[in-house]
Structures are given as C-alpha cells and as structure tokens.
Amino acid sequence: LYRTIKGAMVPVIGSTWLYDEALPKLGFDYNNNVNLPDNSGNTVDGGVVLDDEVVSLIMENVKKDLDLVRPSTDENVYGLGKQIARIAQLVHIADVVTSQMLQQQEQPEDTVALNQTLANVSTQEYGPAAARIDEYVATFQKATNLLGSWLETVFENQMDDQLLYDAKFGGIVSKNGLGNPQDDFGNGRYNDHHFHYGYLLYASAIMGSINSTFVTLYGSHVDNLLYDIAYPANKDSTGADGAFFPLSRHKSWYDGHSFATGLFPFANGKSQESTSEAVNGYYGAYLWSMVRHNGASYNGASTDLADFSKLLMMMEIRGAQTYWHMEPPPEESQSPTDTNSSTTQSVASVATSSSSDPIYDARFASNYMVGNLGMLDAAASTWFGKEKLYVHMINFMPVTAATELLFTKDYVGVEYPKVIETLHGYIPMAWKGYTTCDQAIIDSSQAWAAAM
C-alpha cells in the first residue's frame, strides 16, 4: 500500500477510464420550494410558506441593503465582483418575492411576461396588497437598475483596473495584475480566476434572466469571462489567429478538482484554498450558459456549455467533499488544536499514518476542514490566518443555491456543533452571516432567530 496526500495509490489497468457524474437539476434556487401564501393563507403550489410579516421584513432589508456598502470603480476585480454579486442576490430575492405576489394577483404566469410586468409596473391596483406590492416593485426596479449600472461599468471597462485580453496565455486579466504580479490577488498571473469571475458570471446571469437586452448588448463580453474559466474545447491549448482559451483553465481532471495558483511556482506544487468560491465560479458559468446559450455547444464541442459547466461544478463539489471536508473516526475524535503538528499534514505524515481514515489521520481530521490543499501538503490554515473560523468560512462563502449541494446536512450536522457553535460570541460581524447560513442547513428556525 503506497499512501499519498490524497490517500492510497491504486493501480488501474488500461489506457482510459470512464467517469460518470450525476448532474442535478439546478437553477437560481436549489429546489424552488419557497412560496408565498395566497390571500386565504393557503400555500401556493406547495412548499415553504412565507407569511406577509416575513415577506415585509425581507423586502425592508433588501431595500436597506441596497444603500449599504456600494461597489467602487477603484476596487480590484475580485472585490468589485463580490460587491456586484451581492447586489445581484438582492435583485433575485426581490424578483422572487415580487413575482409571486404578482402571480397571486392574477398577473401573467410565464416568466417572460412576469419580467415584463416587473419592469413596467407602476401604481396598478392589485387588490388589498396594492400599496405593498407597489413598494416591492419599486425596490425591485431600484435593485435592477443598480445592478445593470455596475455591470455596464465592468463591461464598458469604466473601472480604474480594466480587464484586458492576454494573447500570450489566452485569458482575461486585470490591467494592474498584468503590470504587477502581486496586484489583484495575482489575477495577472491567472491566480484565482475562477473565484474572481464567478461573481461576475453569477451577477450577469441574474441580470440576463430579467433583461434580455443586457444579453444582447454584453453577451459576448460575459462570454469571455466564461471561456476564461470554463472553456469546453481546445484540449491541447493551441492558439488560433492569436486568440484562444485553454480547456477549463483551473481544473485538474486527474485530481478531480481545481488548483487556484495560476502561474506562480510553489515548493508544494499548485494549491487551492476556497473550494466554495471555485464551486461558485462554475455555478456562475452554468447559470450564464443557461441564460445566454440555452443548451448550445461551442464551436463543435461534444457537449453543451451548460452541461459542461455543471460538470465542472459537480466535480468540484465531489473534490471538496472528498479532500477538504473531514470527519475523524468517532472513537478517535478530538478537539482541533492550533499546533503545527495538527494543522498541517504532509505526504510523510500521511504515509506513516495508522488511522482508519481513508485520507487523513484522525488528529488532522479533527479540524473538520482543510484550509489549503496543495499537491504535497494539506493545511488547516488559510493565506490570511490560522483561525478555525477563517478555515471553515473561506470554504463556505458565497451562499447560493449551490451551497446546499456542497454542504450536506450530514456534514454540517457534525461540523457546526464541533467547530462553528464553539465560536459563538467570538464571530466578527463580517463572518456572522455565513455562520448563520451554515446553521440554517441543519436548523433553519434557530438560524432565523439568530439572524434577528
């Protein structure tokens, strides 16, 4: 038995292997089971009921959040993308709530007609909920206009740190990152592109699903970000007429997950920290492919763009759950510590491990989450700190419909009480929303109370 950083090396006889990955049905919401009650208090089409008080609270907070921290044109592409994606989520929340309320007032049921209604409605009368619906529609319109404005800023290259095409390596890079390798989290050397562009792809998909004109005007611009991280062809990475993209830039098909470190050399090889942002990158690519291309293939590729992007996402989820999400054997479970011997595991320590854990020894696995996984080591720490909160939440953010696929109830049922719950009272506000969402996976009622 020869053990590696990823478990026992197993010989396979043959020159090829087939890999099957189930591709679940997924949209902007995980299972589309959130519904509002009708005027008689009955559930509309089954699912979770949001009463008037809850709906009002949600929309009030959407309205407030729109006026909180706004994007800035002097931000790097990563920070700008996260801020724009935050606005996009507010748009989506307002869209879901307002659309369902309009449906209940006998407005058009098909999506296109609903979006047109939302875009054009002003002060029509909708029964007893008229005043409230008008207010919600106004909030939705404000959010949509704000999102459209910032996406236009990006794709018209009106930021200080503009996006450029790099003909040498075939990708979209930031101007500052191209000039200085350390700027923009290494964007100019292809570091973390699937993190950075995933936020903009997600936001563009939200906007495109609401406003087809956005797709017409900026579809080719967004496609360049899609192709940068999820190109479905060109397996030999050959150039064509001075413009090309490599096949799925960050994905290691052998390892089953992505590496984030771009062109930077490291002694322990390539590595990746935030699996959740990698998943979000491919989730954003999938959503945009559905909105823009709707099942079409690219330039004769054997699969359509949406399925290819979803495959990248599901492989990333499988890789994260296999190599990042850890649980020690129950009989050997212990509280994680911050000593070097328990927060870093090298190939040597894996090779000498006598644990029954298939990949990591029990002491290391008691951290419940790998912070950064390299080709030759695994660390329960991050680039910006060793705190357990950082390790877990950098692999949890952002929260989207894909989060419920990445973080299973079984895993969170162990991880949350063993790690996150022990930190309550010491969680900075910047992280509290994520820990509350983590809790919601296993106890939505308690998480809602905590959020209040």
XYZ file of C-alpha atoms in Angstrom:
452
model
C 0.000 0.000 0.000
C 1.511 3.329 -1.084
C -0.153 6.307 0.536
C -0.141 9.776 -0.968
C -1.509 13.123 0.195
C -4.848 12.029 -1.271
C -4.954 8.533 0.153
C -3.837 5.143 -1.110
C -2.483 4.975 -4.639
C -4.486 2.354 -6.505
C -3.278 0.844 -9.801
C -5.684 0.819 -12.722
C -5.051 -1.426 -15.705
C -5.966 0.152 -19.020
C -5.296 3.198 -21.156
C -8.553 5.050 -20.492
C -11.281 5.236 -17.898
C -14.872 6.401 -17.977
C -16.121 8.878 -15.396
C -19.804 9.354 -14.655
C -21.067 12.342 -12.650
C -24.741 12.914 -11.944
C -25.821 16.400 -12.964
C -28.705 17.520 -10.740
C -31.454 19.863 -11.816
C -30.434 23.271 -10.564
C -31.415 26.856 -11.227
C -31.099 30.144 -9.387
C -32.729 28.446 -6.402
C -31.848 24.972 -5.163
C -35.280 23.333 -5.192
C -37.670 26.229 -5.887
C -39.784 25.336 -2.833
C -40.164 28.803 -1.321
C -43.658 30.109 -1.865
C -45.901 32.814 -0.506
C -49.368 32.154 0.915
C -52.345 33.158 -1.163
C -54.997 35.587 0.069
C -56.702 32.768 2.000
C -53.499 31.770 3.763
C -53.011 28.620 1.690
C -49.671 27.576 0.298
C -49.187 28.364 -3.385
C -48.038 25.230 -5.259
C -46.842 23.624 -2.021
C -43.501 24.262 -0.344
C -42.361 26.645 2.362
C -44.815 29.404 3.287
C -43.591 32.942 3.803
C -46.299 34.967 5.524
C -46.893 38.684 4.989
C -44.825 39.683 8.013
C -41.818 37.684 6.849
C -42.158 38.969 3.285
C -42.332 42.536 4.567
C -39.219 42.003 6.702
C -37.305 40.504 3.781
C -38.181 43.336 1.420
C -37.424 46.010 4.023
C -33.949 44.547 4.437
C -33.432 44.280 0.688
C -34.235 47.977 0.451
C -31.815 48.832 3.280
C -29.057 46.609 1.937
C -29.159 48.368 -1.425
C -27.938 51.521 0.311
C -25.184 49.822 2.291
C -21.639 49.307 1.028
C -21.640 50.104 -2.680
C -19.060 48.975 -5.240
C -16.327 51.396 -6.248
C -14.564 51.813 -9.573
C -11.174 51.801 -7.825
C -11.655 48.290 -6.403
C -9.789 45.275 -7.745
C -11.768 42.842 -9.888
C -12.236 40.390 -7.001
C -13.668 42.937 -4.576
C -15.758 44.586 -7.276
C -17.160 41.251 -8.394
C -18.213 40.296 -4.863
C -19.991 43.607 -4.360
C -21.825 43.334 -7.682
C -22.828 39.732 -6.922
C -24.234 40.926 -3.576
C -26.465 43.372 -5.451
C -27.457 40.567 -7.836
C -28.614 38.424 -4.923
C -30.750 41.301 -3.671
C -32.245 41.604 -7.154
C -33.026 37.898 -7.173
C -34.664 37.985 -3.742
C -36.816 40.946 -4.751
C -37.641 39.229 -8.048
C -38.802 36.008 -6.369
C -40.942 37.753 -3.762
C -42.487 40.333 -6.076
C -43.116 37.886 -8.926
C -45.010 35.527 -6.656
C -47.113 38.337 -5.220
C -47.999 39.497 -8.723
C -48.909 35.925 -9.677
C -51.327 35.788 -6.774
C -52.982 38.949 -8.076
C -53.694 37.223 -11.397
C -50.776 38.665 -13.273
C -49.085 36.730 -16.141
C -47.721 33.322 -15.138
C -44.989 32.838 -17.726
C -41.526 34.108 -16.876
C -41.142 36.471 -19.824
C -44.485 38.141 -19.175
C -43.707 38.393 -15.464
C -40.363 40.038 -16.111
C -42.015 42.500 -18.457
C -44.620 43.199 -15.792
C -41.946 43.794 -13.175
C -40.064 46.079 -15.500
C -43.057 48.210 -16.423
C -45.491 48.122 -13.497
C -46.025 51.409 -11.685
C -49.075 52.002 -9.490
C -51.626 49.476 -10.716
C -54.190 48.163 -8.293
C -53.638 44.606 -7.065
C -56.377 44.065 -4.524
C -55.753 44.510 -0.786
C -51.963 44.190 -1.184
C -51.759 47.027 -3.741
C -49.719 49.525 -1.733
C -47.279 46.898 -0.532
C -46.777 45.430 -3.998
C -46.079 48.876 -5.440
C -43.391 49.378 -2.806
C -41.841 45.960 -3.508
C -41.855 46.552 -7.263
C -40.135 49.901 -6.720
C -37.457 48.154 -4.645
C -37.015 45.531 -7.341
C -36.672 48.192 -10.033
C -34.141 50.129 -7.956
C -32.078 46.979 -7.401
C -32.222 46.003 -11.065
C -31.155 49.467 -12.211
C -28.260 49.450 -9.744
C -27.113 46.010 -10.899
C -27.363 46.983 -14.553
C -25.394 50.154 -13.956
C -22.489 48.332 -12.309
C -22.368 45.531 -14.854
C -22.292 48.170 -17.579
C -19.369 49.797 -15.735
C -17.464 46.493 -15.848
C -18.190 45.526 -19.434
C -17.655 49.037 -20.760
C -14.292 48.891 -18.930
C -15.020 52.034 -16.927
C -13.185 50.779 -13.820
C -9.742 52.054 -12.887
C -8.420 48.476 -13.079
C -9.613 47.459 -16.533
C -9.896 43.941 -17.922
C -7.684 43.020 -20.879
C -7.139 40.013 -23.138
C -3.727 38.409 -22.740
C -2.767 36.814 -26.060
C 0.296 35.065 -24.586
C -1.556 32.727 -22.232
C -5.047 33.117 -23.632
C -7.155 34.752 -20.942
C -8.778 37.822 -19.438
C -6.576 39.605 -16.887
C -6.678 42.865 -14.973
C -4.505 45.763 -16.080
C -2.930 46.210 -12.655
C -2.366 42.481 -12.272
C -0.676 42.284 -15.646
C 1.679 45.086 -14.654
C 2.432 43.795 -11.149
C 2.177 40.050 -10.376
C 1.229 40.767 -6.749
C -1.675 43.083 -7.556
C -5.300 41.922 -7.642
C -4.513 38.682 -5.789
C -2.306 37.578 -8.676
C -5.018 37.974 -11.311
C -2.468 39.000 -13.955
C -0.741 35.629 -13.479
C -4.019 33.689 -13.598
C -4.349 33.218 -9.859
C -7.916 32.624 -8.600
C -9.648 33.461 -11.882
C -12.496 31.041 -11.184
C -13.001 32.832 -7.841
C -12.883 36.315 -9.354
C -15.006 35.803 -12.446
C -17.565 33.521 -10.828
C -19.095 36.501 -9.043
C -19.454 38.468 -12.286
C -20.869 35.463 -14.143
C -23.451 34.926 -11.415
C -24.448 38.592 -11.448
C -24.624 38.620 -15.253
C -26.853 35.537 -15.237
C -29.243 37.201 -12.794
C -29.362 40.333 -14.945
C -29.709 38.404 -18.186
C -32.595 36.344 -16.831
C -34.501 39.563 -16.124
C -33.429 41.774 -19.007
C -32.753 40.186 -22.404
C -31.349 43.489 -23.666
C -28.380 43.017 -21.334
C -27.611 39.699 -23.042
C -27.832 41.349 -26.451
C -25.534 44.216 -25.501
C -22.961 42.430 -23.346
C -23.320 38.717 -24.059
C -20.003 38.441 -25.898
C -18.238 40.342 -23.091
C -19.549 37.973 -20.438
C -18.705 35.001 -22.660
C -15.044 35.988 -22.438
C -15.156 35.515 -18.659
C -16.993 32.223 -19.119
C -14.385 30.953 -21.582
C -11.545 32.102 -19.332
C -12.529 29.602 -16.617
C -14.855 27.075 -18.290
C -13.816 26.750 -21.940
C -15.222 23.444 -23.233
C -12.789 22.799 -26.084
C -9.121 23.231 -27.133
C -7.758 20.376 -25.004
C -4.265 20.966 -26.413
C -4.392 24.719 -25.585
C -3.361 25.678 -29.096
C -3.698 29.226 -30.367
C -5.963 30.223 -33.211
C -5.472 33.523 -35.024
C -3.754 34.957 -31.953
C -6.801 34.449 -29.722
C -7.547 31.337 -27.706
C -8.558 29.981 -24.300
C -7.306 26.737 -22.744
C -9.639 23.894 -21.777
C -11.138 24.565 -18.302
C -8.131 26.558 -17.139
C -8.030 25.669 -13.434
C -9.439 22.141 -13.465
C -7.206 19.142 -12.894
C -9.137 16.280 -14.450
C -6.857 13.760 -12.765
C -7.196 15.239 -9.273
C -10.916 15.859 -9.694
C -10.828 19.470 -8.509
C -9.277 22.811 -9.410
C -5.980 24.418 -8.466
C -6.035 28.179 -7.971
C -2.393 29.251 -8.016
C -2.084 30.126 -11.679
C 1.462 30.664 -12.937
C 3.052 31.125 -9.502
C 5.602 28.431 -8.549
C 5.429 26.845 -5.080
C 7.545 24.172 -3.457
C 4.446 22.138 -2.603
C 3.030 22.483 -6.113
C -0.270 24.026 -7.070
C -2.870 24.539 -4.354
C -6.375 25.783 -3.678
C -7.952 27.400 -0.640
C -11.583 28.408 -1.221
C -13.411 25.407 -2.677
C -16.738 27.181 -2.273
C -15.628 30.066 -4.479
C -14.405 27.530 -7.034
C -17.842 25.886 -6.954
C -19.415 29.331 -7.273
C -17.257 30.066 -10.314
C -18.551 27.031 -12.168
C -22.084 27.602 -10.858
C -21.965 31.126 -12.288
C -20.641 29.718 -15.560
C -23.536 27.243 -15.642
C -26.193 29.873 -14.942
C -24.790 32.199 -17.588
C -24.637 29.332 -20.100
C -28.315 28.625 -19.459
C -29.316 32.267 -19.843
C -27.121 33.083 -22.815
C -26.669 29.818 -24.731
C -29.579 27.624 -23.557
C -28.100 24.232 -24.320
C -25.948 25.221 -27.310
C -22.460 23.818 -27.821
C -19.374 25.863 -28.624
C -17.658 25.526 -31.973
C -18.416 21.857 -32.433
C -17.659 20.784 -28.861
C -19.177 17.417 -27.936
C -21.276 18.777 -25.070
C -23.334 21.886 -24.481
C -21.914 24.723 -22.433
C -24.410 24.403 -19.594
C -23.782 20.695 -19.025
C -20.031 21.191 -19.292
C -20.091 23.985 -16.704
C -22.348 21.925 -14.443
C -19.919 19.004 -14.763
C -17.079 21.271 -13.648
C -19.214 22.347 -10.675
C -20.185 18.831 -9.622
C -16.593 17.590 -9.930
C -15.520 20.486 -7.732
C -18.179 19.594 -5.159
C -17.090 15.954 -5.141
C -13.444 17.011 -4.792
C -14.237 19.398 -1.925
C -16.291 16.820 -0.063
C -13.536 14.227 -0.531
C -10.373 16.226 0.191
C -11.494 19.317 2.164
C -14.486 18.227 4.289
C -13.132 15.951 7.011
C -14.536 13.904 9.878
C -12.377 11.930 12.311
C -13.425 8.403 13.268
C -15.879 8.737 16.199
C -13.736 6.754 18.610
C -10.703 8.912 17.830
C -12.490 12.280 17.650
C -10.727 15.088 19.453
C -10.964 18.854 19.625
C -8.871 20.595 16.961
C -5.862 22.498 18.215
C -3.679 25.163 16.703
C -0.349 23.344 16.980
C 1.669 22.917 13.821
C 1.531 19.127 14.122
C -2.261 19.097 13.848
C -2.873 21.914 11.374
C -0.504 20.789 8.625
C -0.238 17.348 7.078
C 2.473 16.406 4.628
C 2.954 13.391 2.402
C 5.297 11.929 5.012
C 2.740 12.115 7.813
C 0.099 10.535 5.608
C 2.419 7.722 4.609
C 3.111 6.774 8.234
C -0.498 7.173 9.396
C -2.099 4.140 11.015
C -5.558 5.745 11.106
C -8.529 4.036 9.543
C -9.430 7.345 7.914
C -9.019 6.763 4.167
C -7.151 10.021 3.545
C -6.152 11.994 6.673
C -5.130 10.825 10.126
C -7.586 11.327 12.998
C -5.741 14.226 14.605
C -5.637 16.268 11.447
C -9.200 15.304 10.505
C -10.407 16.674 13.861
C -10.105 20.130 12.269
C -13.093 19.123 10.088
C -11.921 21.320 7.193
C -8.773 21.610 5.107
C -7.901 25.266 4.663
C -5.458 24.977 1.791
C -4.718 21.808 -0.179
C -1.501 21.596 -2.157
C -0.105 18.840 -4.300
C 2.264 17.806 -1.488
C 0.584 19.030 1.691
C -2.715 19.879 3.326
C -3.088 22.666 5.896
C -5.873 23.574 8.332
C -4.988 27.229 7.873
C -5.500 29.935 5.257
C -3.357 32.506 3.496
C -4.686 35.155 5.874
C -4.798 33.340 9.219
C -4.982 30.093 11.178
C -8.279 30.714 12.991
C -10.822 27.916 12.613
C -13.465 30.456 11.597
C -11.362 31.546 8.620
C -10.632 27.973 7.557
C -14.281 26.964 7.545
C -15.936 30.094 6.206
C -13.494 30.751 3.355
C -14.640 27.325 2.177
C -18.309 28.243 2.701
C -18.706 31.642 1.020
C -20.608 32.795 -1.004
C -24.060 31.435 -0.192
C -26.069 30.485 -3.274
C -28.274 27.617 -4.421
C -25.086 25.573 -4.937
C -24.244 25.779 -1.221
C -26.835 23.135 -0.348
C -25.137 20.733 -2.749
C -21.669 21.463 -1.391
C -22.531 21.361 2.329
C -24.655 18.324 3.125
C -26.810 18.081 6.229
C -24.787 15.082 7.386
C -21.522 17.008 7.246
C -22.861 20.247 8.743
C -24.591 18.204 11.437
C -21.105 17.304 12.687
C -19.090 20.351 11.616
C -21.380 23.030 13.022
C -21.623 21.793 16.657
C -17.980 20.666 16.780
C -16.450 23.831 15.312
C -18.714 26.778 14.494
C -21.002 26.602 17.517
C -17.987 26.656 19.834
C -17.004 30.041 18.381
C -20.273 31.889 19.090
C -19.572 35.117 20.892
C -16.256 35.431 19.056
C -17.516 35.738 15.488
C -16.909 39.151 13.866
C -19.917 40.677 12.127
C -18.263 40.269 8.721
C -18.453 36.480 9.125
C -21.681 36.124 11.112
C -23.965 35.938 8.100
C -22.037 32.943 6.790
C -22.069 31.065 10.090
C -25.813 31.701 10.377
C -26.352 30.272 6.890
C -24.234 27.265 7.848
C -26.530 26.705 10.833
C -29.608 27.094 8.628
C -28.665 23.946 6.714
C -29.431 21.860 9.809
C -31.711 24.152 11.844
C -33.408 26.891 9.844
C -35.609 28.028 12.753
C -32.683 28.637 15.086
C -30.722 30.302 12.301
C -33.644 32.647 11.590
C -33.821 33.540 15.289
C -30.056 34.169 15.322
C -30.366 36.425 12.287
C -32.957 38.532 14.046
